[in-house]
Coordinates of C-alpha atoms in Angstrom, one line a residue:
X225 CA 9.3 -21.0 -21.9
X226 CA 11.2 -19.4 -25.1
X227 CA 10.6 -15.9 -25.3
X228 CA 8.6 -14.6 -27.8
X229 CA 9.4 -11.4 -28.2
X230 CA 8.8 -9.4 -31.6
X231 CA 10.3 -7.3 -33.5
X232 CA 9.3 -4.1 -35.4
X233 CA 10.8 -3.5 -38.4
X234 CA 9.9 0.1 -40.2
X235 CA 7.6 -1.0 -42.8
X236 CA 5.5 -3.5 -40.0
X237 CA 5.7 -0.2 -37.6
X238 CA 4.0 2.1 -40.4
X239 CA 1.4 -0.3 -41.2
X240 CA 0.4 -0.9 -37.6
X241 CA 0.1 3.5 -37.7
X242 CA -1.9 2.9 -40.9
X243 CA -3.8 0.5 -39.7
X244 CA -4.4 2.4 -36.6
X245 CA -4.9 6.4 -38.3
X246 CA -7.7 4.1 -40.5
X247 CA -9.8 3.7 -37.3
X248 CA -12.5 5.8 -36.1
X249 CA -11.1 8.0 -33.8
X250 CA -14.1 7.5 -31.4
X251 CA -13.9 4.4 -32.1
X252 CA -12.9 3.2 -28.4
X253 CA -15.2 5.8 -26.7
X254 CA -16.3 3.6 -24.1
X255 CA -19.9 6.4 -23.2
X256 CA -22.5 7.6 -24.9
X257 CA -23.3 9.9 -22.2
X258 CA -22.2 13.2 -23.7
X259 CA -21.9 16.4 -21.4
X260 CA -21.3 14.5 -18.1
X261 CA -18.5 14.1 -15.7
X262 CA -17.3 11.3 -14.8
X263 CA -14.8 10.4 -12.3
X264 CA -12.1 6.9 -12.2
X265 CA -9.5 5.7 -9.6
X266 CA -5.7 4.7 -9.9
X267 CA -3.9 2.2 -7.9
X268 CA -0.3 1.3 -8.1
X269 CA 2.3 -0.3 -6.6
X270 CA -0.2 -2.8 -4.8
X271 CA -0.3 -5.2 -3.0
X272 CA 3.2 -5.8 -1.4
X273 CA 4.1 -8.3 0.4
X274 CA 2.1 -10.6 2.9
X275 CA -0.1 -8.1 5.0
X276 CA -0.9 -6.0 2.0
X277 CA -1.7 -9.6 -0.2
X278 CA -4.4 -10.5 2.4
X279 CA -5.8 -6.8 2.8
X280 CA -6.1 -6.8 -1.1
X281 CA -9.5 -8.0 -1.6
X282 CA -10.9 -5.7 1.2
X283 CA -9.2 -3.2 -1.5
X284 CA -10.6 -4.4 -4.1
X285 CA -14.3 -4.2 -2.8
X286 CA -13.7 -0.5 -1.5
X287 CA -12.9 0.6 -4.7
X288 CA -16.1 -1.7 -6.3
X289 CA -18.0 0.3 -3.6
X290 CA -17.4 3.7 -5.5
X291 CA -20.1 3.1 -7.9
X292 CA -19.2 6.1 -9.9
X293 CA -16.2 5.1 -10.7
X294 CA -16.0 4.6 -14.7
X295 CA -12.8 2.8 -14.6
X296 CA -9.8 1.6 -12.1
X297 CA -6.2 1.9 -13.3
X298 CA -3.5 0.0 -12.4
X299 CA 0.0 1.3 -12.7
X300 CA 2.0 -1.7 -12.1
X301 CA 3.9 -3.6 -9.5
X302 CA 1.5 -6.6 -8.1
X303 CA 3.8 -7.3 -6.3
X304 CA 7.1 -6.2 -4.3
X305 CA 10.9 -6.5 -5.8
X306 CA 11.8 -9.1 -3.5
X307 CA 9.4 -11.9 -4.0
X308 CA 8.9 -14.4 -6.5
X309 CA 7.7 -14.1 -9.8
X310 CA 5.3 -17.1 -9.8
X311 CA 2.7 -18.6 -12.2
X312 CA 0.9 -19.4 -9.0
X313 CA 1.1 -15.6 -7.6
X314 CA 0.3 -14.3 -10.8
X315 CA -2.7 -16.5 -11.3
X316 CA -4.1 -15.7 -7.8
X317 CA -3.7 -11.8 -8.5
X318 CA -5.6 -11.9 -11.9
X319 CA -8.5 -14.2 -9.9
X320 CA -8.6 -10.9 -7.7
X321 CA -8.5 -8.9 -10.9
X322 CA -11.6 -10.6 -11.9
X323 CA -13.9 -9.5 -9.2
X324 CA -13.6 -6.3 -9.6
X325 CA -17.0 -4.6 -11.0
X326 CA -15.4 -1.6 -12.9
X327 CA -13.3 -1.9 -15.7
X328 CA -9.9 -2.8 -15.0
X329 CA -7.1 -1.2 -16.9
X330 CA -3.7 -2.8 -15.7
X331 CA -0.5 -2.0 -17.2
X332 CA 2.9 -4.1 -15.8
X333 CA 5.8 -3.0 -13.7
X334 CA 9.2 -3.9 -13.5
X335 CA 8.5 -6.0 -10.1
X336 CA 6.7 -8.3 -11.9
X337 CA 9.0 -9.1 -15.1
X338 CA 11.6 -6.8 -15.2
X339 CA 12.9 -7.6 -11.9
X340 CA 12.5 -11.4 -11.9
X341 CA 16.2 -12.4 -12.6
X342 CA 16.5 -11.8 -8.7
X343 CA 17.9 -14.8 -6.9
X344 CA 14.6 -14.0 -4.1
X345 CA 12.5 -13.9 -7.2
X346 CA 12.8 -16.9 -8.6
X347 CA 16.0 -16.4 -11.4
X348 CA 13.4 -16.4 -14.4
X349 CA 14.5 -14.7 -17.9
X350 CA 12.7 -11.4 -17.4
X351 CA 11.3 -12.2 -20.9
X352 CA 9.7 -15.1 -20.3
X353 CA 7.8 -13.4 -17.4
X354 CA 6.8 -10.8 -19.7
X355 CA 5.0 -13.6 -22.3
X356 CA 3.8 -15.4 -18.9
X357 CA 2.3 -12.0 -18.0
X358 CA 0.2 -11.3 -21.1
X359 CA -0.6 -14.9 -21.6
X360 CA -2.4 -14.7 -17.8
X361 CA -3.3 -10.9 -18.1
X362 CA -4.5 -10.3 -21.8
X363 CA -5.6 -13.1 -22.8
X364 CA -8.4 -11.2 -24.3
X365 CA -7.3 -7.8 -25.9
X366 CA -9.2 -5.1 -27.1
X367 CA -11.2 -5.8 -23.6
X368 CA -10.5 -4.8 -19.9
X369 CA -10.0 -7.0 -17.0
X370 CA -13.3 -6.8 -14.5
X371 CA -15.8 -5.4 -16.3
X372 CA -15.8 -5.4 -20.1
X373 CA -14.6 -2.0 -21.6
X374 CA -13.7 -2.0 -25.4
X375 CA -9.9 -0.7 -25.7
X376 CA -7.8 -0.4 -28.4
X377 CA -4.6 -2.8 -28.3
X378 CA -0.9 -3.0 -30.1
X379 CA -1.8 -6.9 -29.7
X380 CA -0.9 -6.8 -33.9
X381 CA 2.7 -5.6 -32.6
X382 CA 2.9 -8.3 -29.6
X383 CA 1.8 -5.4 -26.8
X384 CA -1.9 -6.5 -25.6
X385 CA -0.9 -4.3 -22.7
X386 CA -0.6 -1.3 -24.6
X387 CA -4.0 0.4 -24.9
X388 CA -5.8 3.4 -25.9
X389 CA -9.5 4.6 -25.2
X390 CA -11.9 8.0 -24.8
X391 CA -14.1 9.1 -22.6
X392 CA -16.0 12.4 -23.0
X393 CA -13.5 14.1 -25.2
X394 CA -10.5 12.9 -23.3
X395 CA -7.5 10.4 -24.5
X396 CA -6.7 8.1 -22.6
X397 CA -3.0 6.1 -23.4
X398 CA -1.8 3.3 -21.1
X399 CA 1.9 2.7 -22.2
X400 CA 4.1 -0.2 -21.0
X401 CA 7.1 1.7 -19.6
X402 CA 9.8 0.3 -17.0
X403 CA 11.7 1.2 -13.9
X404 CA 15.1 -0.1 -13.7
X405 CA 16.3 2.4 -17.0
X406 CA 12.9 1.1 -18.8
X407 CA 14.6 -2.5 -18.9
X408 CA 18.1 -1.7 -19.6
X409 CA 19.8 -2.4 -16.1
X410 CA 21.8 -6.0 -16.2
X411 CA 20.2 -9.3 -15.3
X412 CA 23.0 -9.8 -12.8
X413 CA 20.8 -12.7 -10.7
X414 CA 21.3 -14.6 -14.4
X415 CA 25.1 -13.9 -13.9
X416 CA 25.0 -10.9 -16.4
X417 CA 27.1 -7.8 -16.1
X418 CA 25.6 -6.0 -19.1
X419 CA 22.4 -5.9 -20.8
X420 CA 22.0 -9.1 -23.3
X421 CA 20.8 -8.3 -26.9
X422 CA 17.3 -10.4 -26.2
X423 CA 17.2 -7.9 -24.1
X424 CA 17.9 -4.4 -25.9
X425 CA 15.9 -5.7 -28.2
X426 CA 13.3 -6.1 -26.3
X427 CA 13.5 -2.4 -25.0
X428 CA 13.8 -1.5 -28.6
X429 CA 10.6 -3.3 -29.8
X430 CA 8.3 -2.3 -26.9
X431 CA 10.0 1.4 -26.7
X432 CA 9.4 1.9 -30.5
X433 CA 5.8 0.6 -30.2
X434 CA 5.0 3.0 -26.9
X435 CA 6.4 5.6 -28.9
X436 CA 3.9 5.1 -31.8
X437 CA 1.0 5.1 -29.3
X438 CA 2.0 8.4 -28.3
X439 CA 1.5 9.8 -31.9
X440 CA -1.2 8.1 -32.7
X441 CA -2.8 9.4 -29.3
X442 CA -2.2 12.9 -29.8
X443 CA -2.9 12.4 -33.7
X444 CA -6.5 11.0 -32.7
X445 CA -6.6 13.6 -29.7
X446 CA -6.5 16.6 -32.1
X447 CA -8.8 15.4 -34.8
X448 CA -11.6 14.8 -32.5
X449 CA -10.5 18.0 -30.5
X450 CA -10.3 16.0 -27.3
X451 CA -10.0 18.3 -24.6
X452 CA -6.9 16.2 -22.5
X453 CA -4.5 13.8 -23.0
X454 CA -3.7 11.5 -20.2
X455 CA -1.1 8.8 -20.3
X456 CA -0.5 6.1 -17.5
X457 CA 2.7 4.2 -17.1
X458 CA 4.7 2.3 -14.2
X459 CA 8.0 4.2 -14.5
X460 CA 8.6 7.4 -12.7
X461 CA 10.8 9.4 -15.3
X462 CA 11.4 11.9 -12.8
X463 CA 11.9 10.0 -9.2
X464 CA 12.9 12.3 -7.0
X465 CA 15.5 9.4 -5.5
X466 CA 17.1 9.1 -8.6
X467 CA 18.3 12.8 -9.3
X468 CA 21.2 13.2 -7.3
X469 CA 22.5 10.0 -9.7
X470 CA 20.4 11.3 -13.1
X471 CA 22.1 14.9 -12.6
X472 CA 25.9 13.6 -12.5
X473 CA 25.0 10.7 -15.2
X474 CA 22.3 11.1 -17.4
X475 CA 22.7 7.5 -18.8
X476 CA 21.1 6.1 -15.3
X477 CA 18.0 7.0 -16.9
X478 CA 18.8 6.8 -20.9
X479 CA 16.0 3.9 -21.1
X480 CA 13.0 7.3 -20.9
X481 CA 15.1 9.8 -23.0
X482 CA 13.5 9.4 -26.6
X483 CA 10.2 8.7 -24.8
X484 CA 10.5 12.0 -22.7
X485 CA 11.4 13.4 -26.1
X486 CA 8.4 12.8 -27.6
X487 CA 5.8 13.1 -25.1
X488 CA 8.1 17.1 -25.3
X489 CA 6.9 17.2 -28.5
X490 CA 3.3 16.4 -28.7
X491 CA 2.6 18.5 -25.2
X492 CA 3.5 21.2 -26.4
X493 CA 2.2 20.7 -30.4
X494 CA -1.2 19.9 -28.6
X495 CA -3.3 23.2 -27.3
X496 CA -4.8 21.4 -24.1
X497 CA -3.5 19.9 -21.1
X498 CA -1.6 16.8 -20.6
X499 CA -1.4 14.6 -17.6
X500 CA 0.8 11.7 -16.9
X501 CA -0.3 9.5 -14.1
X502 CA 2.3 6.6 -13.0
X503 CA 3.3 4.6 -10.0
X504 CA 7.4 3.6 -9.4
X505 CA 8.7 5.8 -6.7
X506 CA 5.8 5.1 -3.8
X507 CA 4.9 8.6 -2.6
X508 CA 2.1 10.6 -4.2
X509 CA 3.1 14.0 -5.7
X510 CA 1.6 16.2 -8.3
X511 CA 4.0 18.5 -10.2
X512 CA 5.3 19.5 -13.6
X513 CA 8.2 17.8 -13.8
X514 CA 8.8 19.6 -17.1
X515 CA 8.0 23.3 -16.5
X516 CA 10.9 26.2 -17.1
X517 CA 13.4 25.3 -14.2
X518 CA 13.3 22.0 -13.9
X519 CA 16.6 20.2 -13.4
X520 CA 15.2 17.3 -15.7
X521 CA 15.1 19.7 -18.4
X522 CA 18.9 19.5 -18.7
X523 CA 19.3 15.6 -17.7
X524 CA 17.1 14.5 -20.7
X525 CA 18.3 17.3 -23.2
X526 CA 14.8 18.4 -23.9
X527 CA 12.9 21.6 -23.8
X528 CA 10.0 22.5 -21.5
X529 CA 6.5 21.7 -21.5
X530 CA 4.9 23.3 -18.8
X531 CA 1.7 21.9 -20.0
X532 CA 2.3 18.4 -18.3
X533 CA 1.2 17.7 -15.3
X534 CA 2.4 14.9 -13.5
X535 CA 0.6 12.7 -10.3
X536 CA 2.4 9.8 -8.7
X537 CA 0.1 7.0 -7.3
X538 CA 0.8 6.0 -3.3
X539 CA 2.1 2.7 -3.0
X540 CA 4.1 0.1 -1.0
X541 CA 3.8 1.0 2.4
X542 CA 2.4 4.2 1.8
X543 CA -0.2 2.2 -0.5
X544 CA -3.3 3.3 1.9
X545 CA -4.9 5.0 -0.8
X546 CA -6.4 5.2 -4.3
X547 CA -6.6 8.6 -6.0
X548 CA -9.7 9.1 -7.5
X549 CA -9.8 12.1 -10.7
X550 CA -12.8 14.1 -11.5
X551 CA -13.2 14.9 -14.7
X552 CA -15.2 18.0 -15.7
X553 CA -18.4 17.9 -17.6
X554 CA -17.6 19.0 -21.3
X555 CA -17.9 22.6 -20.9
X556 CA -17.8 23.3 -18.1
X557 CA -16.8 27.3 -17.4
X558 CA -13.4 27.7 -15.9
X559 CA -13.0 24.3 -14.6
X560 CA -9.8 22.1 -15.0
X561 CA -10.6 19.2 -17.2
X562 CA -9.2 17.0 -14.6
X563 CA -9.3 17.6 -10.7
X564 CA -8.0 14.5 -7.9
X565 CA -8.1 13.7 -4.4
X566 CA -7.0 11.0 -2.7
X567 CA -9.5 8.7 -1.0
X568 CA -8.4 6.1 2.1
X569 CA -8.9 2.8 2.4
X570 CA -11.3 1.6 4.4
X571 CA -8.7 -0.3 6.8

């Protein structure tokens, strides 16, 4: 299958803004039910490998069984980096997709496109994978997988997978960012030893495109005087495992430095908390990865922005979990806007 991969030129990029700044802002809230809090789960990095595939549904069904759920998110990675990138897996995981009874938000990882020019995963053009993902995935945009939730999409910029939505005076923005340097590592089970210019341009398109949903987010965020921001990736810009390498060569992780830039930028231009919720690296945490201090203040070149606050999904082996956030009734004296826990599986 040819890839079909688009690109943005300046003008095409400001009219898709245009386009976008002429909406509504509310125009995605997906509740009418003022004041209340409501709560909604994330997943990531699930389900890997055999036993985890087979335990999946049973996942699926604990999480339908949290009726006050208003949404589920998943972060990416359906499946682990060393099996293959099927038509036939990828079809059986959106038939699970389907039955769940919340809205499904999914975003994709690297293991399922980026990753695929592994010899074990088949030796597709990680391209290809990507078109076979949103032709199985979002068929539909402007909707969620499960139950039907009303989203905006970049489908007009070839990105049904990048979405935006509100609920109760909070932004959400689900952005299609990659492990592996966001895309930019070698497709050396294709023979390559350095990144082909499909494929930066690729990164390019897609990168410029997640970059304009950040804007437009915060732009939309601070007209309606939304009281958070929260964005939801796959990549883990700040992977504890990758420091040690980050901190003696930045350029192991130049794929998330104009990104990290700009979600810099509108953090701290934007007078209300910011939370970035993404899978990647396995282990929950919950940190600002940004505050004064950090080291990752030097690797990316960037000032701080202690306002972001970062949670990292279980997942892989440690994937025994979903996190479920609260978030506080509009008004609410002295509360946080959002609040987590993680909650088990049931087995």
């Amino acid at each position: 299958m040819p890839s079909k991969t688009v690109k943005i030129t300046t003008a095409a990029l400001a009219l898709a803004l245009g386009l976008l700044a002429a909406q509504p802002a509310q125009a995605a809230d997906s509740t009418n039910e003022g004041n209340q809090a409501f709560t909604f789960a994330a997943i990531g990095d699930i389900p890997y490998g055999a036993a985890e595939i087979a335990k999946f549904p049973s996942r699926i069904q604990d999480l339908n069984a949290d009726k006050d759920l208003k949404f589920v998110a998943h972060v990416g990675d359906i499946k682990n980096g060393s099996s293959v990138c099927s038509d036939e897996y990828f079809s059986y995981i959106r038939a699970q997709f389907d039955t769940f009874t919340h809205p499904l938000v999914y975003t994709p990882g690297d293991n399922e496109w980026v990753d695929c020019h592994r010899t074990n995963n088949g030796a597709y053009n990680p391209l290809e994978r990507l078109d076979t993902l949103r032709e199985i995935f979002f068929n539909q945009p402007g909707k969620t997988l499960g139950a039907t939730m009303p989203v905006k999409s970049q489908e007009s910029l070839g990105l049904p997978e990048d979405v935006r939505f509100t609920q109760n005076r909070v932004a959400f923005s689900v952005l299609n960012i990659q492990g592996s340097n966001n895309s930019l590592l070698p497709w050396t089970g294709l023979g390559k030893t350095t990144a082909t210019p499909e494929q930066l341009a690729e990164v390019q398109h897609r990168t410029d495109a997640v970059i304009a949903q950040i804007h437009q987010t915060f732009a939309d965020a601070k007209r309606s005087n939304d009281r958070a921001v929260v964005l939801m990736q796959q990549a883990d810009m700040f992977d504890p495992s990758l420091l040690a390498a980050a901190s003696a060569d930045p350029a192991t992780v130049s794929g998330f430095r104009e990104i990290v830039q700009v979600m810099v930028d509108e953090t701290n231009r934007f007078d209300a908390p910011v939370y970035l919720v993404n899978g990647d690296s396995h282990v929950f945490a919950q940190n600002q990865p940004l505050a004064a201090g950090s080291p990752w203040l030097d690797i990316y070149g960037s000032p701080a922005a202690d306002n972001l606050q970062r949670i990292t999904v279980d997942g892989a082996n440690n994937a025994a979990d979903y996190v479920r956030f609260t978030v506080a009734g509009n008004g609410e004296a002295g509360a946080d806007v959002l609040s987590w826990e993680k909650v088990p599986f049931s087995g």
